[in-house]
Tab-separated table of C-alpha atoms and ligand atoms in Angstrom:
chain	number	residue	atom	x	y	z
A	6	UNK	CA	-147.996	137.727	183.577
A	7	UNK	CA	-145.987	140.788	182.104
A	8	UNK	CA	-143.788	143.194	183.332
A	9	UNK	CA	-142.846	146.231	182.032
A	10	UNK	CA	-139.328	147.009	181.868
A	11	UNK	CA	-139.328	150.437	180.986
A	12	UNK	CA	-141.963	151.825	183.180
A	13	UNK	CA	-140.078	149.637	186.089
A	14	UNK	CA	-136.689	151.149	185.261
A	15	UNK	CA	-138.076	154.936	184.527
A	16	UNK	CA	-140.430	155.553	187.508
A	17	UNK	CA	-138.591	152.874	189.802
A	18	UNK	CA	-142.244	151.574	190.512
A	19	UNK	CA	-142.497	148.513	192.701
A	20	UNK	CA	-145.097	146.280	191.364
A	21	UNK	CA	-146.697	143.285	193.020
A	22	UNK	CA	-147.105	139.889	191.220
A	23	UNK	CA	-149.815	137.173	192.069
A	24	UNK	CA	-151.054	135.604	189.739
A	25	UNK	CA	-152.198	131.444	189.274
A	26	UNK	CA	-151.205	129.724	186.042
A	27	UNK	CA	-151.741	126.721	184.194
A	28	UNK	CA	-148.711	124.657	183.797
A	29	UNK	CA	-150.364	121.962	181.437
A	30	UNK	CA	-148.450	122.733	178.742
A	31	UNK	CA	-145.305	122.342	180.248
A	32	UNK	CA	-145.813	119.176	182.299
A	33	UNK	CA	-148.303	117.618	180.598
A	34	UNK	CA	-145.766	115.026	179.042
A	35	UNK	CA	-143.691	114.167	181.833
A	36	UNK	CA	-143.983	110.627	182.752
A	37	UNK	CA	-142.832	111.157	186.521
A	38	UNK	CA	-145.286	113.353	186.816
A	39	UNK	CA	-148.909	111.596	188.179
A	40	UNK	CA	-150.559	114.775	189.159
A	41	UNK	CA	-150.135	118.512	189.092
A	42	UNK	CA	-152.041	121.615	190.434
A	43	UNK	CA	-152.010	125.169	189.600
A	44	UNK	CA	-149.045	127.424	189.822
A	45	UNK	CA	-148.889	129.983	192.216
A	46	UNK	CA	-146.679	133.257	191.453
A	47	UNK	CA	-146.102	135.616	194.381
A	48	UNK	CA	-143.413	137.865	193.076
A	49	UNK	CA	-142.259	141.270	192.993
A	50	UNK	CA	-141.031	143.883	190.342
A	51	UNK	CA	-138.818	146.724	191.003
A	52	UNK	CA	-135.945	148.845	189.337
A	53	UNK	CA	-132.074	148.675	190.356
A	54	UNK	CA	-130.737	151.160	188.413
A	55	UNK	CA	-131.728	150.463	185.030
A	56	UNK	CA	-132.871	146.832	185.537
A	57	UNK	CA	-135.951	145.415	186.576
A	58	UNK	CA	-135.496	142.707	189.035
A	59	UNK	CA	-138.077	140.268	189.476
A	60	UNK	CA	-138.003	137.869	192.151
A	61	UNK	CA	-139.980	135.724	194.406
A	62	UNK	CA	-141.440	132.154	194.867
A	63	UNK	CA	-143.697	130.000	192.910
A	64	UNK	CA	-145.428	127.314	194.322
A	65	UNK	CA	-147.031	124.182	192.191
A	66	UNK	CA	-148.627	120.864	193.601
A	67	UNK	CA	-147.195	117.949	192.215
A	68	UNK	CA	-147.892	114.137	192.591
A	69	UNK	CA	-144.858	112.305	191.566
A	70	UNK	CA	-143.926	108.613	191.543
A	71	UNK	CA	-141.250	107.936	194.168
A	72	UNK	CA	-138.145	106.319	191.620
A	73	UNK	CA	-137.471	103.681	193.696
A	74	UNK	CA	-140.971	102.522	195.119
A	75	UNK	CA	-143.096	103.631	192.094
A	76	UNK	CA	-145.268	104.825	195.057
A	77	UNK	CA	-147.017	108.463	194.838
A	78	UNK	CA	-145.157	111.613	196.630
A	79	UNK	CA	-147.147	114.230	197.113
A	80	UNK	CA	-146.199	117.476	198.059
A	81	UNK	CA	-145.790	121.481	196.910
A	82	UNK	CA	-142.832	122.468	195.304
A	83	UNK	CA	-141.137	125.864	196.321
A	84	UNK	CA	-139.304	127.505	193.491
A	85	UNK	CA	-137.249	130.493	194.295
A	86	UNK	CA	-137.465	132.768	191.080
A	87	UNK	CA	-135.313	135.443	190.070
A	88	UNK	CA	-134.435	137.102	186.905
A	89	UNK	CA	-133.328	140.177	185.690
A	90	UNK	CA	-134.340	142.389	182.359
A	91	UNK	CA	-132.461	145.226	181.375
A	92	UNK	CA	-133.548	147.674	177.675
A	93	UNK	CA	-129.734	148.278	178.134
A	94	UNK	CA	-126.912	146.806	176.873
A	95	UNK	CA	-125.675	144.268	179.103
A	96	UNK	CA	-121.868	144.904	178.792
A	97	UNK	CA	-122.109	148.233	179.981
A	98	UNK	CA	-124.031	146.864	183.425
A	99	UNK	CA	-121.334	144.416	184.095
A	100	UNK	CA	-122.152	143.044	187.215
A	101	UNK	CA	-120.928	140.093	189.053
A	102	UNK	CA	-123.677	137.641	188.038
A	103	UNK	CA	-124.938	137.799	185.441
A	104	UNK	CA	-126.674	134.770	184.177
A	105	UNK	CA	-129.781	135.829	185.133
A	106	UNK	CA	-130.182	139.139	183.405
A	107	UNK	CA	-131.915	139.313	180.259
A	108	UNK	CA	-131.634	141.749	177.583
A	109	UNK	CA	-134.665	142.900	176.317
A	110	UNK	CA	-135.985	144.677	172.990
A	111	UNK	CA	-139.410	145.388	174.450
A	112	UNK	CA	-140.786	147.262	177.256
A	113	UNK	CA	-143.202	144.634	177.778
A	114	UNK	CA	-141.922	141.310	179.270
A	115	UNK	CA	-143.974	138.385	179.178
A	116	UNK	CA	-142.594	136.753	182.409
A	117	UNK	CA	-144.082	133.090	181.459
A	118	UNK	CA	-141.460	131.368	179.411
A	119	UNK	CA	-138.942	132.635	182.612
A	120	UNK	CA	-141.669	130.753	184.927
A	121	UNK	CA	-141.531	127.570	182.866
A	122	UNK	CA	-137.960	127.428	182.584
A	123	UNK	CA	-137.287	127.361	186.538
A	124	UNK	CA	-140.310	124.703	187.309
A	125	UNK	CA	-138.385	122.493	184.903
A	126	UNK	CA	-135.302	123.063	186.522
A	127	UNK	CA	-136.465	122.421	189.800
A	128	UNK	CA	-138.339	119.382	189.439
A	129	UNK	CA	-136.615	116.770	191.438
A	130	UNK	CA	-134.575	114.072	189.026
A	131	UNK	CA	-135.110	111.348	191.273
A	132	UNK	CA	-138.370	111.728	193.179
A	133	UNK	CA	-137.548	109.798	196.115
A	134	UNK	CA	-141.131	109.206	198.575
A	135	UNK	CA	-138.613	109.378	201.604
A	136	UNK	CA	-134.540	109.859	201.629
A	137	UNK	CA	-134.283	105.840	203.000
A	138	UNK	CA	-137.300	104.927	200.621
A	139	UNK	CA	-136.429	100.613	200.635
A	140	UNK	CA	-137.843	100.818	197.125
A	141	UNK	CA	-139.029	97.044	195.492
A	142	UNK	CA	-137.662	94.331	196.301
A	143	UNK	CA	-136.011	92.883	193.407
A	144	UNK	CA	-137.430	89.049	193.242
A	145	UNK	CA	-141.154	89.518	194.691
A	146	UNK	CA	-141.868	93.178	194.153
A	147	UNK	CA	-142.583	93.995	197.535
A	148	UNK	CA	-143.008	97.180	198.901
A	149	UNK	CA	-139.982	96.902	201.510
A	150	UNK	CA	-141.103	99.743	203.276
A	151	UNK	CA	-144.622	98.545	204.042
A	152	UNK	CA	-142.932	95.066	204.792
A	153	UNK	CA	-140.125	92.819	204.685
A	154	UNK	CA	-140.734	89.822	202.375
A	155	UNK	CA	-138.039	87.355	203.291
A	156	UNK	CA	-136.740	87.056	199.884
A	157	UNK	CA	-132.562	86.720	200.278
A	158	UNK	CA	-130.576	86.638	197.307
A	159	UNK	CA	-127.788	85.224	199.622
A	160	UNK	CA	-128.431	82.410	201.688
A	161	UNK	CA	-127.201	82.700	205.125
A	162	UNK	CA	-126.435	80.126	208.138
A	163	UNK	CA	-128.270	81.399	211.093
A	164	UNK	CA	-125.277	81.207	213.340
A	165	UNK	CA	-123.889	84.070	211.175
A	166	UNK	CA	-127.054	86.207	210.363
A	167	UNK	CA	-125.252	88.339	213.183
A	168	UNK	CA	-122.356	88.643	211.689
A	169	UNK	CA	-123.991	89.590	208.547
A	170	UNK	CA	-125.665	92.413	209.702
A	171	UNK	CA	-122.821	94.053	211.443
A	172	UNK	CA	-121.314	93.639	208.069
A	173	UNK	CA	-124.683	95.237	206.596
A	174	UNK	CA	-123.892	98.250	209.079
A	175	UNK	CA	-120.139	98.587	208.738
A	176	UNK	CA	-120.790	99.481	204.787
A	177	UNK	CA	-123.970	101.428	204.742
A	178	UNK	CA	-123.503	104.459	203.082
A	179	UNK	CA	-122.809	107.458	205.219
B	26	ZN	ZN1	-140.350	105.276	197.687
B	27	ZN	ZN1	-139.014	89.726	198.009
């Protein structure tokens, strides 16, 4: 997927990115990372002043394993993208931002490496299968969200199993 910057910049076309890509490469290694489908680009190119701006959203399938449960989470990422490529020099286009504008040698920019770099970034640290995921429990290895095993690694009197849970609730975390 290319773009190029000077034709962008010259005739202020507008150009319309989809395109699917392969992300094997990329992900391939990652251990948190069951499953992936294909990437889908849907992005657009245009000129602001003498920079091409390209932004829009990728989308990419992924099957990750939830860090507390091990179980699978499935479900499509949305990546906002946006970057910026100038032929100029960027000191004379100071802007506000400008940490996403890219200086360029060539007309032709070959958008991938950009692509790659923000599905890394967005890939969740801690894959969590819900926000209150239970996770294992840590003597039997049960699922706590399927079930609750019993296991206690305080013993309790029954008379204050009460009391104990309104302890529970006074220090959950907000
Ligand atoms: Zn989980
Ligand atoms: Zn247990």
């Amino acid at each position: 997927m290319q773009i190029n910057v000077k034709e962008l910049t010259l005739k202020g076309k507008n150009v319309q990115l989809h395109e699917s890509m392969d992300m094997s490469g990329l992900l391939s290694g990652r251990q948190d990372l069951e499953a992936f489908g294909v990437l889908e680009a849907d992005l657009a190119a245009y000129a602001d002043g003498n920079i091409a701006v390209v932004d829009g959203m990728l989308k990419l399938p992924v099957t990750m394993v939830c860090s507390r449960c091990l179980g699978s989470v499935q479900e499509t990422l949305s990546i906002p993208f946006r970057e910026k490529f100038t032929l100029g020099s960027i000191s004379a286009e100071a802007g506000e931002e400008q940490d996403d504008l890219h200086q360029v040698q060539e007309d032709l920019v070959e958008l991938a490496p950009y692509v790659e770099e923000a599905v890394w970034m967005a890939l969740p640290y801690i894959p969590l299968c819900k926000e209150d995921c239970r996770g294992l429990c840590p003597e039997c290895g049960t699922n706590l969200n399927e079930r609750d095993c019993g296991c206690s690694t305080e013993k309790i009197d029954p008379r204050l199993a009460g009391l104990a849970d309104l302890f529970k609730e006074t220090r959950k975390d907000p």
